[in-house]
């Protein structure tokens, strides 16, 4: 009986505290929001300072045809609303108050250079502190725009940017700032295809064309480079070098040499087609230049062999007669060696240029 009443008393105390706590929250909510209009800026005579920061979660896909990088980020805004201040001692020592972001004023910061600007969840909580500071972190899917320079593909590096700014308020009303000089990467999950070289942040002011108003923006730069383990380049190098095998065959088998060179040519065409499926066909890439040079060399080899085929003496005639030091087989052998050596040097230079 005694234990029972102690338990009941304890329960009463606990629930009482919970109710009191609940009341403090309710009181604070009423105190803050009963006379609050979220559509107005907190004050109208001074600018509002808003700190923007960005945390990169995931790089999803670089679209080489549109020049965009799809990624998941967390965007944090920290700003102050002086209408939302309270004395913690009057409200059960509440020093941090979470409310739905839809009930507080949120600066209209959006992405200027992105087609998609979607929060990936449709609600989020804002944290309010007793001095009126509000912290709002939203996960977002965004498309950063990347100035595409594919001339070094597949060893390419891209500088992608995301520009945040207020959509309607110039710098007399909203001044953007940033607390860090890079993009946060502490939650970044590594990408198998891209490696992050560096990130940076820049503050800019843009004067609008029409009205002399100055808009502030904060631009985050993320520089990525392709992780390339020569997987794309390997087949191209092997195919281009294979043409040397032509000169291992007997010059008398001119027809077979030409067929072999033709097969190598087809493989180069296939590799080139695979390349144009991956990068926009109009861009000149390092790998594309290498394949083109390979095709050119291949064509020259075919022409040389066609000439050899044309002029090589038929086997039956003069087998015993042509034993002088200028016999046809010897001349053609020397010609083969010379061409093969020149090709070797040219291919070495080309391949060196591909890897450098
Ligand atoms: C709301 O604010 C106005 C102006 O500050 C004040 O006159 C009014 O009494 C307030 N109303 C409540 C319910 O606090
Ligand atoms: C923004 O960051 C700066 C530098 O850390 C700080 O001094 C300032 O108080 C911050 N502003 C807000 C509104 O939190
Ligand atoms: C990316 O571009 C911006 C603006 O042009 C520049 O400030 C930044 O240094 C660039 N980053 C790299 C790594 O080139």
XYZ file of C-alpha atoms and ligand atoms in Angstrom:
398
model
C 0.000 0.000 0.000
C 2.808 2.310 0.935
C 4.806 1.493 -2.184
C 1.709 1.997 -4.262
C 1.121 5.489 -2.977
C 4.811 6.385 -3.432
C 4.616 5.253 -7.041
C 1.434 7.260 -7.572
C 3.021 10.298 -5.958
C 6.099 9.931 -8.181
C 3.925 9.586 -11.263
C 2.038 12.728 -10.275
C 5.279 14.636 -9.884
C 6.599 13.448 -13.237
C 3.411 14.150 -15.164
C 3.094 17.453 -13.364
C 6.544 18.419 -14.534
C 5.760 17.297 -18.045
C 2.588 19.351 -18.041
C 4.454 22.346 -16.660
C 7.064 21.975 -19.383
C 4.327 21.644 -21.967
C 2.790 24.797 -20.541
C 6.038 26.699 -20.775
C 6.276 25.769 -24.426
C 2.672 26.683 -25.022
C 3.085 29.975 -23.170
C 6.227 30.770 -25.085
C 4.506 29.944 -28.356
C 1.592 32.237 -27.510
C 3.971 34.936 -26.307
C 5.984 34.838 -29.513
C 3.378 34.218 -32.141
C 0.048 35.650 -30.999
C 0.992 39.030 -32.466
C 3.359 37.913 -35.188
C 3.062 38.281 -38.937
C 5.496 36.148 -40.830
C 5.031 37.884 -44.169
C 6.713 41.104 -43.020
C 10.397 41.642 -42.613
C 11.279 42.021 -38.903
C 12.154 45.710 -39.368
C 12.130 48.128 -42.257
C 14.807 50.696 -41.521
C 17.945 48.530 -41.499
C 19.145 45.631 -43.599
C 18.742 42.098 -42.287
C 21.931 40.061 -42.126
C 21.571 36.509 -43.305
C 24.388 33.961 -43.077
C 24.274 31.254 -45.716
C 26.300 28.088 -45.593
C 26.277 24.934 -47.603
C 27.053 21.319 -46.774
C 27.544 18.883 -49.600
C 25.998 15.447 -49.069
C 26.117 13.686 -52.385
C 27.221 14.341 -55.939
C 24.780 12.480 -58.085
C 25.490 13.048 -61.746
C 27.304 15.458 -63.995
C 25.229 15.994 -67.104
C 27.776 16.732 -69.826
C 25.075 17.689 -72.313
C 23.419 20.319 -70.105
C 26.453 21.358 -68.109
C 24.840 20.708 -64.736
C 25.783 18.743 -61.665
C 22.928 17.224 -59.714
C 23.610 17.096 -55.999
C 22.129 16.831 -52.521
C 23.050 19.656 -50.187
C 22.059 21.007 -46.807
C 21.579 24.726 -46.920
C 21.702 26.555 -43.596
C 20.377 30.065 -43.062
C 21.109 31.917 -39.839
C 19.390 35.239 -39.309
C 17.749 37.299 -36.648
C 14.137 38.206 -36.077
C 14.029 40.695 -33.178
C 10.310 40.114 -32.734
C 11.045 36.592 -31.485
C 13.016 37.296 -28.330
C 12.218 36.066 -24.856
C 13.606 35.863 -21.383
C 14.440 32.188 -20.739
C 13.969 32.504 -16.958
C 10.340 33.504 -17.496
C 9.661 30.403 -19.590
C 11.111 27.459 -17.660
C 14.630 28.080 -18.955
C 13.815 27.273 -22.559
C 16.920 28.297 -24.500
C 16.131 26.702 -27.801
C 12.705 26.498 -29.320
C 11.873 24.340 -32.351
C 8.936 25.358 -34.513
C 7.854 24.558 -38.035
C 9.620 26.880 -40.426
C 6.241 27.727 -41.927
C 5.314 29.858 -38.901
C 8.341 32.185 -38.935
C 9.594 34.747 -41.397
C 12.106 33.153 -43.767
C 14.233 35.304 -46.066
C 13.485 34.570 -49.706
C 16.910 33.155 -50.509
C 16.864 31.064 -53.644
C 19.309 29.698 -56.165
C 19.851 32.055 -59.055
C 21.647 29.805 -61.474
C 19.685 26.621 -61.151
C 16.651 25.225 -62.873
C 15.640 23.071 -59.948
C 15.532 24.585 -56.513
C 13.506 22.054 -54.654
C 13.670 21.327 -50.962
C 13.790 17.555 -50.777
C 11.352 17.561 -47.871
C 8.350 19.847 -47.731
C 8.592 20.811 -44.099
C 11.524 21.623 -41.885
C 11.994 22.901 -38.407
C 13.464 26.237 -37.509
C 15.373 26.598 -34.252
C 14.827 29.883 -32.431
C 17.168 31.159 -29.729
C 16.209 33.656 -26.993
C 17.959 36.580 -28.731
C 15.811 36.048 -31.818
C 18.418 34.179 -33.833
C 16.839 31.648 -36.152
C 18.707 28.702 -37.656
C 17.074 26.927 -40.539
C 18.678 23.926 -42.219
C 16.976 22.497 -45.286
C 18.063 19.480 -47.325
C 17.777 20.260 -51.023
C 18.279 18.690 -54.435
C 19.993 21.234 -56.624
C 21.542 21.448 -60.075
C 24.762 23.423 -59.970
C 25.896 24.877 -63.258
C 29.328 23.787 -64.383
C 31.301 25.633 -67.034
C 32.092 22.613 -69.126
C 35.541 22.329 -70.600
C 35.879 18.869 -72.079
C 39.111 19.426 -73.971
C 40.969 17.214 -71.480
C 38.396 14.417 -71.355
C 38.764 11.859 -69.777
C 41.111 13.784 -67.477
C 38.691 16.695 -67.168
C 38.129 19.094 -64.296
C 35.046 21.233 -63.860
C 34.293 24.291 -61.779
C 30.648 24.092 -60.703
C 28.867 26.960 -59.007
C 25.735 27.548 -56.980
C 24.618 31.128 -56.452
C 22.282 31.979 -53.596
C 20.604 35.342 -53.395
C 17.434 37.029 -52.293
C 14.822 36.931 -54.994
C 13.116 40.257 -54.281
C 15.054 42.145 -51.587
C 18.014 44.318 -52.489
C 20.858 45.069 -50.114
C 18.978 47.774 -48.269
C 16.788 44.990 -46.952
C 18.793 41.772 -47.023
C 22.563 41.503 -46.822
C 23.954 38.066 -47.378
C 27.038 36.833 -45.669
C 28.772 33.574 -45.117
C 30.568 32.208 -42.121
C 32.938 29.810 -43.851
C 35.168 30.068 -46.869
C 34.402 26.616 -48.231
C 31.598 24.143 -48.701
C 31.145 21.776 -45.763
C 32.233 18.268 -46.639
C 32.010 16.544 -43.266
C 28.904 14.603 -44.350
C 30.050 14.040 -47.891
C 29.845 10.477 -49.148
C 32.540 9.811 -51.701
C 31.671 9.623 -55.341
C 33.107 6.752 -57.390
C 33.450 8.905 -60.485
C 34.344 12.362 -59.217
C 36.918 13.616 -56.846
C 36.509 16.989 -55.139
C 39.571 19.105 -55.804
C 38.600 22.185 -53.820
C 35.692 24.354 -52.794
C 35.451 28.076 -52.250
C 32.915 30.779 -51.471
C 32.616 34.248 -52.929
C 30.425 37.191 -52.043
C 29.243 39.324 -54.939
C 27.095 42.388 -55.488
C 25.021 42.632 -58.627
C 23.542 45.918 -59.809
C 20.173 45.250 -61.405
C 19.694 46.607 -64.923
C 16.515 48.496 -64.339
C 16.617 50.280 -61.049
C 20.119 50.766 -59.683
C 19.342 48.385 -56.873
C 22.193 46.265 -55.631
C 21.507 42.603 -54.940
C 23.906 40.555 -52.905
C 24.673 36.950 -53.569
C 26.883 34.255 -52.185
C 28.368 31.844 -54.705
C 29.720 28.446 -53.740
C 32.267 26.890 -56.084
C 32.918 23.173 -56.144
C 35.752 21.985 -58.359
C 35.614 18.341 -59.327
C 37.890 16.186 -61.412
C 37.207 12.827 -62.970
C 38.671 9.759 -61.300
C 40.195 8.135 -64.353
C 42.075 4.881 -64.096
C 42.882 4.758 -67.818
C 39.806 2.564 -68.353
C 38.586 4.640 -71.252
C 41.996 5.291 -72.700
C 43.347 1.712 -72.589
C 41.336 0.260 -75.497
C 42.092 3.301 -77.651
C 45.847 3.041 -77.028
C 45.877 -0.710 -77.758
C 43.876 -0.287 -80.953
C 45.995 2.533 -82.281
C 49.246 0.684 -81.572
C 47.939 -2.517 -83.140
C 48.509 -0.987 -86.564
C 52.234 -1.664 -86.141
C 51.493 -5.385 -86.445
C 50.863 -4.794 -90.146
C 54.589 -4.495 -90.668
C 55.227 -7.886 -89.101
C 53.370 -9.534 -91.949
C 55.178 -10.370 -95.159
C 55.114 -7.556 -97.714
C 54.056 -10.076 -100.307
C 50.742 -10.514 -98.409
C 49.648 -6.966 -99.205
C 45.964 -7.885 -99.357
C 45.996 -9.399 -95.878
C 47.808 -6.385 -94.487
C 45.109 -4.103 -95.853
C 42.334 -6.273 -94.404
C 44.045 -6.220 -91.000
C 44.415 -2.432 -91.107
C 40.722 -2.202 -92.034
C 39.770 -4.224 -88.943
C 41.811 -1.895 -86.743
C 40.085 1.043 -88.417
C 36.670 -0.408 -87.580
C 37.634 -0.783 -83.925
C 38.722 2.869 -83.862
C 35.355 3.873 -85.327
C 33.550 1.864 -82.645
C 35.606 3.540 -79.898
C 34.888 6.940 -81.407
C 31.151 6.196 -81.473
C 31.269 5.152 -77.818
C 33.024 8.413 -77.040
C 30.401 10.537 -78.793
C 27.685 8.777 -76.837
C 29.350 9.914 -73.639
C 30.362 13.487 -74.424
C 28.634 15.974 -76.723
C 29.813 15.275 -80.268
C 30.746 18.882 -80.962
C 33.325 19.081 -78.207
C 36.936 18.339 -79.049
C 38.343 16.032 -76.404
C 41.823 14.736 -75.786
C 40.706 11.161 -76.365
C 38.816 12.231 -79.503
C 41.940 13.875 -80.935
C 43.942 10.731 -80.207
C 41.395 8.513 -81.962
C 41.290 10.872 -84.942
C 45.078 10.834 -85.221
C 44.929 7.024 -84.991
C 42.479 6.885 -87.887
C 44.645 9.196 -89.944
C 47.722 7.018 -89.336
C 45.655 3.976 -90.147
C 44.626 5.491 -93.476
C 48.219 6.345 -94.326
C 49.266 2.777 -93.524
C 46.522 1.471 -95.799
C 47.689 3.731 -98.649
C 51.338 2.681 -98.216
C 50.348 -0.962 -98.254
C 48.154 -0.472 -101.294
C 51.230 0.922 -103.090
C 53.364 -2.008 -101.904
C 50.658 -4.383 -103.044
C 50.580 -2.641 -106.406
C 54.317 -2.801 -107.043
C 55.362 -5.972 -105.309
C 56.669 -8.371 -107.974
C 54.613 -11.469 -108.517
C 56.145 -14.558 -106.875
C 56.572 -16.807 -109.882
C 58.670 -14.512 -111.992
C 62.461 -14.290 -111.601
C 62.831 -16.248 -108.390
C 66.434 -17.058 -109.219
C 67.220 -13.949 -111.214
C 66.629 -11.376 -108.439
C 69.487 -12.247 -106.133
C 71.363 -8.919 -106.368
C 71.580 -6.696 -103.295
C 68.730 -4.565 -104.701
C 66.285 -7.401 -104.959
C 62.648 -6.446 -104.511
C 62.061 -8.313 -101.200
C 65.025 -6.597 -99.595
C 63.940 -3.128 -100.770
C 60.446 -3.724 -99.469
C 61.805 -5.086 -96.207
C 63.878 -1.939 -95.678
C 60.887 0.209 -96.578
C 58.807 -1.688 -94.006
C 61.382 -1.187 -91.284
C 61.688 2.532 -92.043
C 57.924 3.104 -92.022
C 57.498 1.032 -88.860
C 60.197 3.034 -87.089
C 58.671 6.365 -88.098
C 55.247 5.101 -86.959
C 56.695 3.968 -83.666
C 58.079 7.421 -82.979
C 54.828 9.158 -84.009
C 52.712 6.810 -81.874
C 54.996 7.320 -78.887
C 54.618 11.089 -79.171
C 50.837 10.819 -79.577
C 50.454 8.492 -76.607
C 52.660 10.717 -74.483
C 50.414 13.667 -75.321
C 47.364 11.620 -74.324
C 48.674 10.850 -70.840
C 50.380 14.126 -70.010
C 0.089 43.538 -31.016
O 1.012 44.576 -31.287
C 0.427 45.858 -31.327
C 1.481 46.855 -31.733
O 2.720 46.555 -31.160
C -0.187 46.180 -29.985
O -0.799 47.444 -30.028
C -1.201 45.121 -29.633
O -1.710 45.338 -28.344
C -0.592 43.754 -29.670
N -1.617 42.723 -29.473
C -1.434 41.701 -28.674
C -2.545 40.717 -28.598
O -0.403 41.560 -28.014
C 27.084 35.826 -39.471
O 28.407 35.400 -39.276
C 29.275 36.376 -38.761
C 30.666 35.819 -38.734
O 30.728 34.593 -38.083
C 28.795 36.809 -37.382
O 29.612 37.813 -36.890
C 27.372 37.313 -37.502
O 26.870 37.620 -36.234
C 26.486 36.273 -38.150
N 25.181 36.847 -38.380
C 24.075 36.262 -37.937
C 22.812 36.938 -38.282
O 24.114 35.224 -37.290
C 36.108 28.613 -60.130
O 35.623 29.814 -60.698
C 35.626 30.937 -59.840
C 35.020 32.109 -60.585
O 35.491 32.245 -61.847
C 37.037 31.245 -59.363
O 37.033 32.308 -58.463
C 37.598 30.001 -58.683
O 38.938 30.221 -58.306
C 37.530 28.824 -59.652
N 38.046 27.648 -58.993
C 39.045 26.924 -59.530
C 39.543 25.787 -58.735
O 39.525 27.190 -60.612
